[in-house]
Short mmCIF file of C-alpha atoms and ligand atoms in Angstrom, two decimals:
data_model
loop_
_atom_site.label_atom_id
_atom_site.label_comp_id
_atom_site.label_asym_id
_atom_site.label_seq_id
_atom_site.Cartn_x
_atom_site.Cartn_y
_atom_site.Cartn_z
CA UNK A 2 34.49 -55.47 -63.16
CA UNK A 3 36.16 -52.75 -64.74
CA UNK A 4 39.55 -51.87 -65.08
CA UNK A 5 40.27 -48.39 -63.94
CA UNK A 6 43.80 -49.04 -64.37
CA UNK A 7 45.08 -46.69 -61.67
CA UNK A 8 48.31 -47.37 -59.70
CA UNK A 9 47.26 -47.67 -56.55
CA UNK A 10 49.81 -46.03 -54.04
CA UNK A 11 52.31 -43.02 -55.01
CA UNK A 12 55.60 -44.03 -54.86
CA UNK A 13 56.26 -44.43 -51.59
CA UNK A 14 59.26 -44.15 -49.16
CA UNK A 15 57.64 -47.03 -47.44
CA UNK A 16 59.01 -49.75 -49.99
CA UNK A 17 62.60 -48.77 -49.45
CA UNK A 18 63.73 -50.63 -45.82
CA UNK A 19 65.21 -48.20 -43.59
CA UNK A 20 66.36 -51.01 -40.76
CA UNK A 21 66.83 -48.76 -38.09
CA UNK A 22 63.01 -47.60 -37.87
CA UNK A 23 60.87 -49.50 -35.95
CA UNK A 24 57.36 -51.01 -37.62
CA UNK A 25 55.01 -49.79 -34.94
CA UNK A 26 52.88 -52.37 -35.50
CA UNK A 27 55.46 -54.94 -34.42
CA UNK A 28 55.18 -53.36 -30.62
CA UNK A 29 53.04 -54.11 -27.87
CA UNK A 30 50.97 -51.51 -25.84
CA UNK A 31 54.04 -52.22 -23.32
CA UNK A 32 56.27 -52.08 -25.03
CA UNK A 33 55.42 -48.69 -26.83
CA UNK A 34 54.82 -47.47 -23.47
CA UNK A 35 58.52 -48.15 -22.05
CA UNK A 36 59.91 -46.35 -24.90
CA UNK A 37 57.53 -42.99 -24.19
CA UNK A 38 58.80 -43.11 -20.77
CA UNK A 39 62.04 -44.05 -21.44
CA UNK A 40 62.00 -40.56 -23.40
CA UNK A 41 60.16 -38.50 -20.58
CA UNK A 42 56.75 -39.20 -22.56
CA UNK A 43 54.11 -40.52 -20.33
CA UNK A 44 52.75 -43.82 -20.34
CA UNK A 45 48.97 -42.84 -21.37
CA UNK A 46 50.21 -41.74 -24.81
CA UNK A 47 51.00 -45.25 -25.99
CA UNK A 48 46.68 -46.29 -25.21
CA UNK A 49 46.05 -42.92 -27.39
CA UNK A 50 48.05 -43.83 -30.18
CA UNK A 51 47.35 -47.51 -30.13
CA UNK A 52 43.52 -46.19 -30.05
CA UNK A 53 44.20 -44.21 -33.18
CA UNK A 54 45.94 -46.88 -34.60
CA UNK A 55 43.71 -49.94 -34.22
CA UNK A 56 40.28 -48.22 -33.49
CA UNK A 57 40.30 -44.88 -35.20
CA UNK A 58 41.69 -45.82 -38.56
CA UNK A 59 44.66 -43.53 -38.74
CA UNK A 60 47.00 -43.77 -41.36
CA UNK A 61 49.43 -41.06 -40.14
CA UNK A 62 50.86 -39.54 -37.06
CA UNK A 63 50.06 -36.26 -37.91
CA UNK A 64 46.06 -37.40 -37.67
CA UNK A 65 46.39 -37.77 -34.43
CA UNK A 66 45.22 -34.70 -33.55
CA UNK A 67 45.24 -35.24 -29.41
CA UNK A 68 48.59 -36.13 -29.55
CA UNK A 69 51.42 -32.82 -29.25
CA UNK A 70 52.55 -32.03 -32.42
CA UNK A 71 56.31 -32.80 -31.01
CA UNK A 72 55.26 -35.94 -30.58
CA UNK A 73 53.72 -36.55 -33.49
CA UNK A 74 57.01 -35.36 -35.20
CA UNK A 75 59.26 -38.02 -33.00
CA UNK A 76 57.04 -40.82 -33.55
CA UNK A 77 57.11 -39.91 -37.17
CA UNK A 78 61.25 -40.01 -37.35
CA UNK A 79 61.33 -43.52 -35.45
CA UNK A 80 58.15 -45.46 -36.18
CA UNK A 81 57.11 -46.94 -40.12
CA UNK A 82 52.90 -46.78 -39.19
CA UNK A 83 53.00 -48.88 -42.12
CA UNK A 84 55.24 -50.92 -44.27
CA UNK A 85 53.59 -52.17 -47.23
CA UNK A 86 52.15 -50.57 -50.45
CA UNK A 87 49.20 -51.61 -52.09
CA UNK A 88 49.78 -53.08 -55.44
CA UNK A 89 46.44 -53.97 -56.11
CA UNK A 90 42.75 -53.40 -54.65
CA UNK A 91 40.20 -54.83 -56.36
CA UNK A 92 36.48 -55.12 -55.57
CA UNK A 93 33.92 -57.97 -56.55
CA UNK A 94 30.23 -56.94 -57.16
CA UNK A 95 29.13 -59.07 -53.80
CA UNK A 96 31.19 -56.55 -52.01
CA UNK A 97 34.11 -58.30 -51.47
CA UNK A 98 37.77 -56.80 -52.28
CA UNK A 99 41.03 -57.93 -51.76
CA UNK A 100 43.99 -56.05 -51.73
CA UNK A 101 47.04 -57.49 -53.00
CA UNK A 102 50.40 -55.80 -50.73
CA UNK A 103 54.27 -55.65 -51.40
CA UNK A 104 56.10 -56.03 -48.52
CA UNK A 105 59.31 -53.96 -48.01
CA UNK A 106 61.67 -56.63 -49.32
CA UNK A 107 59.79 -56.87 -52.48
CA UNK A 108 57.25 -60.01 -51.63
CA UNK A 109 53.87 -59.87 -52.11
CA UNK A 110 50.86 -60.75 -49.96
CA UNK A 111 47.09 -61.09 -50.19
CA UNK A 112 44.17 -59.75 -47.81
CA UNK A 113 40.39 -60.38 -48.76
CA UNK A 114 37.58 -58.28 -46.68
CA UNK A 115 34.16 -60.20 -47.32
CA UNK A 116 31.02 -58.97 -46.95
CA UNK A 117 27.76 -60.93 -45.99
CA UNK A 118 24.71 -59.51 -44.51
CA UNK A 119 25.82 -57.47 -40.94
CA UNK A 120 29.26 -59.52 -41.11
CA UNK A 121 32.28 -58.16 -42.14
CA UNK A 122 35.05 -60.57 -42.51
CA UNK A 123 38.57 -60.01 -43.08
CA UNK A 124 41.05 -63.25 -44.37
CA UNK A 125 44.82 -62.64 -43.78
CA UNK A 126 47.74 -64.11 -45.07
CA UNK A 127 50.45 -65.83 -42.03
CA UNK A 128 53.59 -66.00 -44.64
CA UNK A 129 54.95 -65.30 -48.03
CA UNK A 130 53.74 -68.27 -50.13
CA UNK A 131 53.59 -71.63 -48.32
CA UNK A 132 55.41 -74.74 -47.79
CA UNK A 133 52.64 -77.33 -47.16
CA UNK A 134 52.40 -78.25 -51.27
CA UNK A 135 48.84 -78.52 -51.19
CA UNK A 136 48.60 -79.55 -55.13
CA UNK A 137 45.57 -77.74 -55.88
CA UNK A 138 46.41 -74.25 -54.31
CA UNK A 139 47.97 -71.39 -55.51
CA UNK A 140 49.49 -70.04 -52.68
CA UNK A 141 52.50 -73.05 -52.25
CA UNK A 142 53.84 -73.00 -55.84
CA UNK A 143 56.47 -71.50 -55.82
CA UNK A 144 56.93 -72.93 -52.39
CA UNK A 145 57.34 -70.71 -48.88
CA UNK A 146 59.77 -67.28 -48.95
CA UNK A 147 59.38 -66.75 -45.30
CA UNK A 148 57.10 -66.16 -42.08
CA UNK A 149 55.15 -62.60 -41.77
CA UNK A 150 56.33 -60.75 -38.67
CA UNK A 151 53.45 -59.81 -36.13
CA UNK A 152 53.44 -56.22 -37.56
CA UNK A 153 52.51 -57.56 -41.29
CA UNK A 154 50.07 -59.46 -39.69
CA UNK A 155 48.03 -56.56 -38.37
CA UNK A 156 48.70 -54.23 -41.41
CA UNK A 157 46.57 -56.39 -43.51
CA UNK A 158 44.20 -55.95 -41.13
CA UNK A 159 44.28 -52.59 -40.59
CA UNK A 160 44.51 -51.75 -44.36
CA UNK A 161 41.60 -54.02 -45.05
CA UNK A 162 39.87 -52.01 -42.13
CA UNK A 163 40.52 -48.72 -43.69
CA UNK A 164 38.31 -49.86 -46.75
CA UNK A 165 34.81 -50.01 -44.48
CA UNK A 166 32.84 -47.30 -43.99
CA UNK A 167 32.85 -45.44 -41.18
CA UNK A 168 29.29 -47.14 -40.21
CA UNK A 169 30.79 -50.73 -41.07
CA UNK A 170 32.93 -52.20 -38.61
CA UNK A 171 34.81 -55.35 -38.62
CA UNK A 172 33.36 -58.82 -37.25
CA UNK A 173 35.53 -61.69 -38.19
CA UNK A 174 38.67 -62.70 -38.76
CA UNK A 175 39.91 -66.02 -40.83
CA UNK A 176 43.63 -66.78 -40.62
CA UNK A 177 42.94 -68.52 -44.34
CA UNK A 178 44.91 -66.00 -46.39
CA UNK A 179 48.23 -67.64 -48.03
CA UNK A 180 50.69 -69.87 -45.80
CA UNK A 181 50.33 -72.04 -43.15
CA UNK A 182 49.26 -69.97 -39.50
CA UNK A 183 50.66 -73.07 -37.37
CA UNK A 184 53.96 -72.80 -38.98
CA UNK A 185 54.19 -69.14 -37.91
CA UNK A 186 52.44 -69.53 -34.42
CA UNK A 187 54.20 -66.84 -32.25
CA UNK A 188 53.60 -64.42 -34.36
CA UNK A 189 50.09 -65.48 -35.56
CA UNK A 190 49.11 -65.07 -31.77
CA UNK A 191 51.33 -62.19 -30.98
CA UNK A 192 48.94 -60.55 -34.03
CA UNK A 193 46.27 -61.86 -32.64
CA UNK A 194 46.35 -60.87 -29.35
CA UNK A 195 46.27 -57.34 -30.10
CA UNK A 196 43.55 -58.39 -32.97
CA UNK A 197 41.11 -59.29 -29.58
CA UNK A 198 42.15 -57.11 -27.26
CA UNK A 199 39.42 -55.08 -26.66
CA UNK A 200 40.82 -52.20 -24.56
CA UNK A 201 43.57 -50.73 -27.53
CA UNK A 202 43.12 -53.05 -30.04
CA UNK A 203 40.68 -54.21 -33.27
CA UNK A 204 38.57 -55.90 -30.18
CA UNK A 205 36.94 -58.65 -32.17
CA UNK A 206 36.86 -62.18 -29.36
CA UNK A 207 38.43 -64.82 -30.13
CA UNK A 208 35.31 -66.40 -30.93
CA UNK A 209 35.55 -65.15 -33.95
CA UNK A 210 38.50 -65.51 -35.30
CA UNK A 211 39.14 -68.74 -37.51
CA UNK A 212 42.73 -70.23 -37.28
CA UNK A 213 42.63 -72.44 -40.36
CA UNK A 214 44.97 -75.72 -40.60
CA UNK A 215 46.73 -78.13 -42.82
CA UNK A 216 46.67 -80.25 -39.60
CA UNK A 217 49.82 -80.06 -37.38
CA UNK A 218 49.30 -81.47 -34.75
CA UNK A 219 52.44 -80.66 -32.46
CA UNK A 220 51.09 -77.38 -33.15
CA UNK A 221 47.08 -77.60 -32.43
CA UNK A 222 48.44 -78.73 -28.95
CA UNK A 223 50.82 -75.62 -28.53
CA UNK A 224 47.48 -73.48 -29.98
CA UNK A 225 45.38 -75.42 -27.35
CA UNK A 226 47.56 -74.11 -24.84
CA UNK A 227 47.18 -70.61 -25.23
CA UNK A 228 44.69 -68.71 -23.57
CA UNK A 229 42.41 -67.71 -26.24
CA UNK A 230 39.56 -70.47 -27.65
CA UNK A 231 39.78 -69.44 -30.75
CA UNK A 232 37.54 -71.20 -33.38
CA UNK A 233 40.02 -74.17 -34.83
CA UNK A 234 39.40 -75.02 -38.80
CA UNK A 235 41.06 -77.96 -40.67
CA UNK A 236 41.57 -78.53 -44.22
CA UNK A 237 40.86 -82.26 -44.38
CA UNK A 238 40.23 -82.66 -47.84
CA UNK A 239 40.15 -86.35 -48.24
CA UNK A 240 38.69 -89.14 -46.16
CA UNK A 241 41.61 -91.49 -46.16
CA UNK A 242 45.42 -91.31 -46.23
CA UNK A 243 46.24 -92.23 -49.50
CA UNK A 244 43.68 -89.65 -51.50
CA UNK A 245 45.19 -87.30 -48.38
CA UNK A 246 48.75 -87.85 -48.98
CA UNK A 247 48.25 -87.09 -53.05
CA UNK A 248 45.68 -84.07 -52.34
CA UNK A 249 47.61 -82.72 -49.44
CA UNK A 250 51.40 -84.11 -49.71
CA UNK A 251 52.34 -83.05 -46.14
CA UNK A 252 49.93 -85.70 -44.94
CA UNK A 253 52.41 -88.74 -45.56
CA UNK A 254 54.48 -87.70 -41.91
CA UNK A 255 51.26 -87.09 -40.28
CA UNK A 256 48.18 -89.15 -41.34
CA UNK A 257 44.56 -88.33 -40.45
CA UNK A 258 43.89 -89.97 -36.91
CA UNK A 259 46.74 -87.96 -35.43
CA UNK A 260 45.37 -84.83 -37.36
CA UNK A 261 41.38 -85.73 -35.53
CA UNK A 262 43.65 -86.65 -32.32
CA UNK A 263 44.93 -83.42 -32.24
CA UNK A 264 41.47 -81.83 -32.91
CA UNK A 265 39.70 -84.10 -30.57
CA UNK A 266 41.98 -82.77 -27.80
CA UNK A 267 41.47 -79.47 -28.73
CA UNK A 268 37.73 -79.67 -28.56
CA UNK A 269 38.35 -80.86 -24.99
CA UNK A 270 40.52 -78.11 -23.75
CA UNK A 271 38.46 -75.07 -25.60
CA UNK A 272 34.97 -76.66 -26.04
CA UNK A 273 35.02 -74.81 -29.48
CA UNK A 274 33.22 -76.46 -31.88
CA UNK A 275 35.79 -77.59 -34.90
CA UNK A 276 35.40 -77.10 -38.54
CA UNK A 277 36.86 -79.22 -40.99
CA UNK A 278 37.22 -77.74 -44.28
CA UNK A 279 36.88 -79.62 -47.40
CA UNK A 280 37.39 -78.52 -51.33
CA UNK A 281 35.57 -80.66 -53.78
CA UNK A 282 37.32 -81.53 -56.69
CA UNK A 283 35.85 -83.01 -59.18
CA UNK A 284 36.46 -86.43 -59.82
CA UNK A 285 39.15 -86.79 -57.23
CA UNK A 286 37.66 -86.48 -53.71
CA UNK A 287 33.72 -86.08 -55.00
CA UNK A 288 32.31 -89.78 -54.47
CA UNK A 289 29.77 -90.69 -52.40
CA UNK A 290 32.16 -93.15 -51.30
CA UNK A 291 34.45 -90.33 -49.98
CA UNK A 292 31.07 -88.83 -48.46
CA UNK A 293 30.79 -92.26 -46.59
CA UNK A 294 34.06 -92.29 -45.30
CA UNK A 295 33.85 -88.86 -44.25
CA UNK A 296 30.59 -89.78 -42.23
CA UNK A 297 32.60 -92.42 -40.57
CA UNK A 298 35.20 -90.00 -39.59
CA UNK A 299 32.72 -87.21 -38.05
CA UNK A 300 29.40 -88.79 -37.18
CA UNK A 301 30.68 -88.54 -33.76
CA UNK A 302 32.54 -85.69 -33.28
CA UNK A 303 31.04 -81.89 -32.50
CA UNK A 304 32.52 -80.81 -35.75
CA UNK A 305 30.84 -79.33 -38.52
CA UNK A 306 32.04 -80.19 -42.35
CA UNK A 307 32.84 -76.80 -44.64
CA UNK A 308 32.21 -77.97 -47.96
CA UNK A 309 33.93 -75.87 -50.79
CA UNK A 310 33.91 -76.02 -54.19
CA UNK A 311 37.06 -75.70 -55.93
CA UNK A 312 38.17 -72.29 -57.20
CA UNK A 313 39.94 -73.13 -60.47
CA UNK A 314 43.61 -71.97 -60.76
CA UNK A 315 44.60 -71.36 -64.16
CA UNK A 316 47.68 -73.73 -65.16
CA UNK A 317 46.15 -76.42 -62.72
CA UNK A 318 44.39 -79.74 -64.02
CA UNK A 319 41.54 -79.72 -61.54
CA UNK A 320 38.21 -79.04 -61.67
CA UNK A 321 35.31 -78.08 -60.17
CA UNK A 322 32.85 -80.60 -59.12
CA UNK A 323 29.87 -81.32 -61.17
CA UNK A 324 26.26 -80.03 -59.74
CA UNK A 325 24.77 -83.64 -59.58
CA UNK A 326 28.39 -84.56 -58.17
CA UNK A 327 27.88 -82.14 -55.45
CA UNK A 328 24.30 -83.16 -54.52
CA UNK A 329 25.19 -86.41 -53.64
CA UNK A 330 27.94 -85.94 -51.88
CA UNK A 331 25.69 -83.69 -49.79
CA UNK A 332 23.00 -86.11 -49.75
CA UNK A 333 25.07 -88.84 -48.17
CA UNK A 334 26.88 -86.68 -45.53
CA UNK A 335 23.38 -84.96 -44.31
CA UNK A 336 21.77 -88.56 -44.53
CA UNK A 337 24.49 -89.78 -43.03
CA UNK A 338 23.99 -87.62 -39.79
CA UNK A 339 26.82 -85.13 -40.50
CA UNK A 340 26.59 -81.00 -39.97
CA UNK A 341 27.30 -80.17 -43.60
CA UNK A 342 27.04 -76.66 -44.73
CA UNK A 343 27.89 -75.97 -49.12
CA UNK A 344 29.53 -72.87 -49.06
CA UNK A 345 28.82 -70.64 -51.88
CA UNK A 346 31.87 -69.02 -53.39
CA UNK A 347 32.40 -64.97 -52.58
CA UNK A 348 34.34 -62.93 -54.97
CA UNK A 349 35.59 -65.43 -57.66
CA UNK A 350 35.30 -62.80 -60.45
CA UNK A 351 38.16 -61.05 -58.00
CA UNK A 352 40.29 -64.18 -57.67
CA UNK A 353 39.34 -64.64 -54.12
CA UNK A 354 40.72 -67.99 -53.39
CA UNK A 355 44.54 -68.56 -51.73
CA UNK A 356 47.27 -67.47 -53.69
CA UNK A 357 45.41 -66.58 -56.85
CA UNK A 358 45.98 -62.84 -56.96
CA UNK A 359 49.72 -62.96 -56.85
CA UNK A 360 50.47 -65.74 -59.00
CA UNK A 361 47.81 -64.19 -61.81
CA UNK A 362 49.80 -60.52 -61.08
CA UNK A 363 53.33 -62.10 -61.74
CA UNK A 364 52.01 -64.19 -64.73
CA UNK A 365 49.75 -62.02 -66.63
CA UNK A 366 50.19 -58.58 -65.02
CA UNK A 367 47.49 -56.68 -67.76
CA UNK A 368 44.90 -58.58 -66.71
CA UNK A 369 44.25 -57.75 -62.68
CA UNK A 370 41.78 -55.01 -62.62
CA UNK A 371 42.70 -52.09 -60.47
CA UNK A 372 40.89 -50.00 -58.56
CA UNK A 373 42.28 -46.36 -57.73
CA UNK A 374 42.91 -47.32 -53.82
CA UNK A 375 40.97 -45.78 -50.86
CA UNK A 376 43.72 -47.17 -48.92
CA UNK A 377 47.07 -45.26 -49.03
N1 SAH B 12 47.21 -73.42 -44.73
C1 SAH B 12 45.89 -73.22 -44.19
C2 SAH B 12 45.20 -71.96 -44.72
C3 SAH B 12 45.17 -71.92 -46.19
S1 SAH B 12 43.91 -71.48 -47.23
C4 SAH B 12 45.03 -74.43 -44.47
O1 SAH B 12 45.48 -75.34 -45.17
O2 SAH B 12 43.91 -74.49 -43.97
C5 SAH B 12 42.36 -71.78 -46.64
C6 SAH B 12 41.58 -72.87 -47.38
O3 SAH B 12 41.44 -72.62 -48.79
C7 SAH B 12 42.23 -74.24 -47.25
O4 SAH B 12 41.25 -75.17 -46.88
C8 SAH B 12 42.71 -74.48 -48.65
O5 SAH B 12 42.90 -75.84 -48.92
C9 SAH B 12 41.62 -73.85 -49.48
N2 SAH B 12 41.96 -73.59 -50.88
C10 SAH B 12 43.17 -73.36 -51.42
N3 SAH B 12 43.08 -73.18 -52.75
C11 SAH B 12 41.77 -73.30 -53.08
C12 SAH B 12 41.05 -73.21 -54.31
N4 SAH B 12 41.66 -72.96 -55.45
N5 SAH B 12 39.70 -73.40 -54.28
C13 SAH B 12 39.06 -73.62 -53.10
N6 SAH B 12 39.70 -73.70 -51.91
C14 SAH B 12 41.04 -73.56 -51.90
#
């Protein structure tokens, strides 16, 4: 890739917080429509400039060119469209690119969109590093800052949006980004909500949109619960609790039968077929004794098995598996009876996986590659 070296956003009055303006993204349809008509405006101005928003791309009031200018001027002195400036885009020869955002109180965020074939998948971040100490990640090492609001949620979305093409249009969405999405539920849903709804919003169904897990399971049940079925992931990572409770510290209050409890019960109320998620490391979870275990755990269970391998962080002893490693452990699952799929890793020149952007920005800062931004 090469390095263009270009700041990517102007200085921009975005990155100072002005408190008393309103993030637009952080209303509803409803309640954006209360406050037109609480101001004389009527109510089928808040549909317009949600439409422009979330399904024509705008970036500024003043493109929305249906809209009175007046208008445009009084949304412009109470609303931030958006709050975050892009500190980094960059863009993987498989298509893929990932911005990396600073929020307005100076923390920083990553958003991957992925391309594959027709899809176009976005992965968004739920919080500001992440709490759940997974050792092998980068996103939890400097721990959690704090929970994104519902309007940071959808800017990564939208911003990520504004990179298709106007013939590309966006498919998927995986809640795998940094942080934990069940520690942040209300406004993971509130984001999401507006991320399905087809009328004013990004209208992608909930069937495909990925909410991926550490495994609470207090919270599966509260996700169960809502109205949407969206498609459940869980990062399982290790057949048994005490390679679990190393791998994925948080483990040791939980365990894993109330973690495939949870997801059992969620099955039941959403018929959604579950994912478990798994990162091979090698020489730590990459036996074909874990791959027997693991065909214990799932052989009977409508679940399919995400098999990663792992994404290296620099300053972390692990490794990625070996290739003979790998094709036994595949070997055993499939023989074992167990829908396996190897996923091949997308944009690992870009440092695609969790948390890797920001922690190589704040470490090494010359060597992220920038691309001048299409986004503003
Ligand atoms: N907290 C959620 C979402 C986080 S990231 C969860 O745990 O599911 C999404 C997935 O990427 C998780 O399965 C996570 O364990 C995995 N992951 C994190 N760092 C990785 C790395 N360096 N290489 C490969 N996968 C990684």
């Amino acid at each position: 890739m090469t390095d263009l070296s270009i700041p990517t956003d102007p200085p921009s009055t975005d990155s100072v917080k002005q408190p008393e303006r309103v993030h637009l993204l952080d209303w509803t349809t409803e309640e954006l429509a209360s406050w037109l008509v609480g101001r004389g405006i009527p109510k089928f101005r808040a549909a317009q400039i949600q439409r422009w928003v979330y399904q024509r791309r705008a970036k500024r009031f003043d493109e929305m060119t249906d809209l009175p200018k007046d208008l445009r001027l009084l949304l412009d002195g109470h609303f931030d469209l958006f709050r975050t400036a892009t500190a980094a885009c960059q863009q993987a020869a498989d298509g893929t690119e990932k911005l990396l955002l600073q929020l307005a109180d100076g923390g920083r965020i990553e958003c991957v969109l992925l391309r594959d074939g027709p899809r176009r998948s976005i992965c968004v971040s739920s919080q500001v590093g992440c709490a759940m100490g997974c050792v092998f990640c980068a996103s939890g090492l400097d721990g959690v800052e704090r929970n994104l609001t519902r309007g940071e949620i959808l800017e990564q979305m939208l911003k990520l949006q504004h990179l298709l093409e106007p013939d590309e249009r966006l498919s998927h969405i995986v809640m795998m980004g940094m942080g934990e999405p069940l520690a942040n539920l209300p406004r993971v849903l509130a984001a999401l909500t507006m991320a399905k709804d087809s009328q004013f919003g990004l209208g992608i169904s909930p069937r495909r949109i990925t909410i991926s897990t550490v495994g609470l399971p207090p919270a599966i049940d509260k996700l169960a619960a809502s109205d949407a079925p969206y498609h459940l992931a869980i990062s399982l990572h290790a057949p048994n609790d005490p390679l679990r409770n190393r791998l994925v510290p948080v483990n040791q209050g939980i365990g894993i039968q109330a973690i495939l409890d949870a997801a059992d019960r969620y099955f039941e109320k959403t018929k959604r077929r579950l994912t478990f998620e798994y990162v091979l490391l090698g020489g730590l979870n990459d036996s074909v004794q874990c791959a027997r275990e693991l065909v214990q755990l799932l052989r009977h269970r409508t679940a399919m098995l995400n098999v990663i391998p792992y994404n290296p962080v620099p300053g972390l002893p692990y490794l990625t598996p070996s290739p003979s490693a790998v094709l036994q452990f595949r070997r055993t699952l499939i023989d074992g009876g167990v829908n396996a799929m190897f996923r091949q890793r997308k944009g690992d020149e870009i440092q695609a996986a969790c948390g890797q952007l920001r922690r190589l920005r704040e470490r090494e800062p010359q060597v992220v590659s920038i691309q001048s931004a299409k986004t503003s």
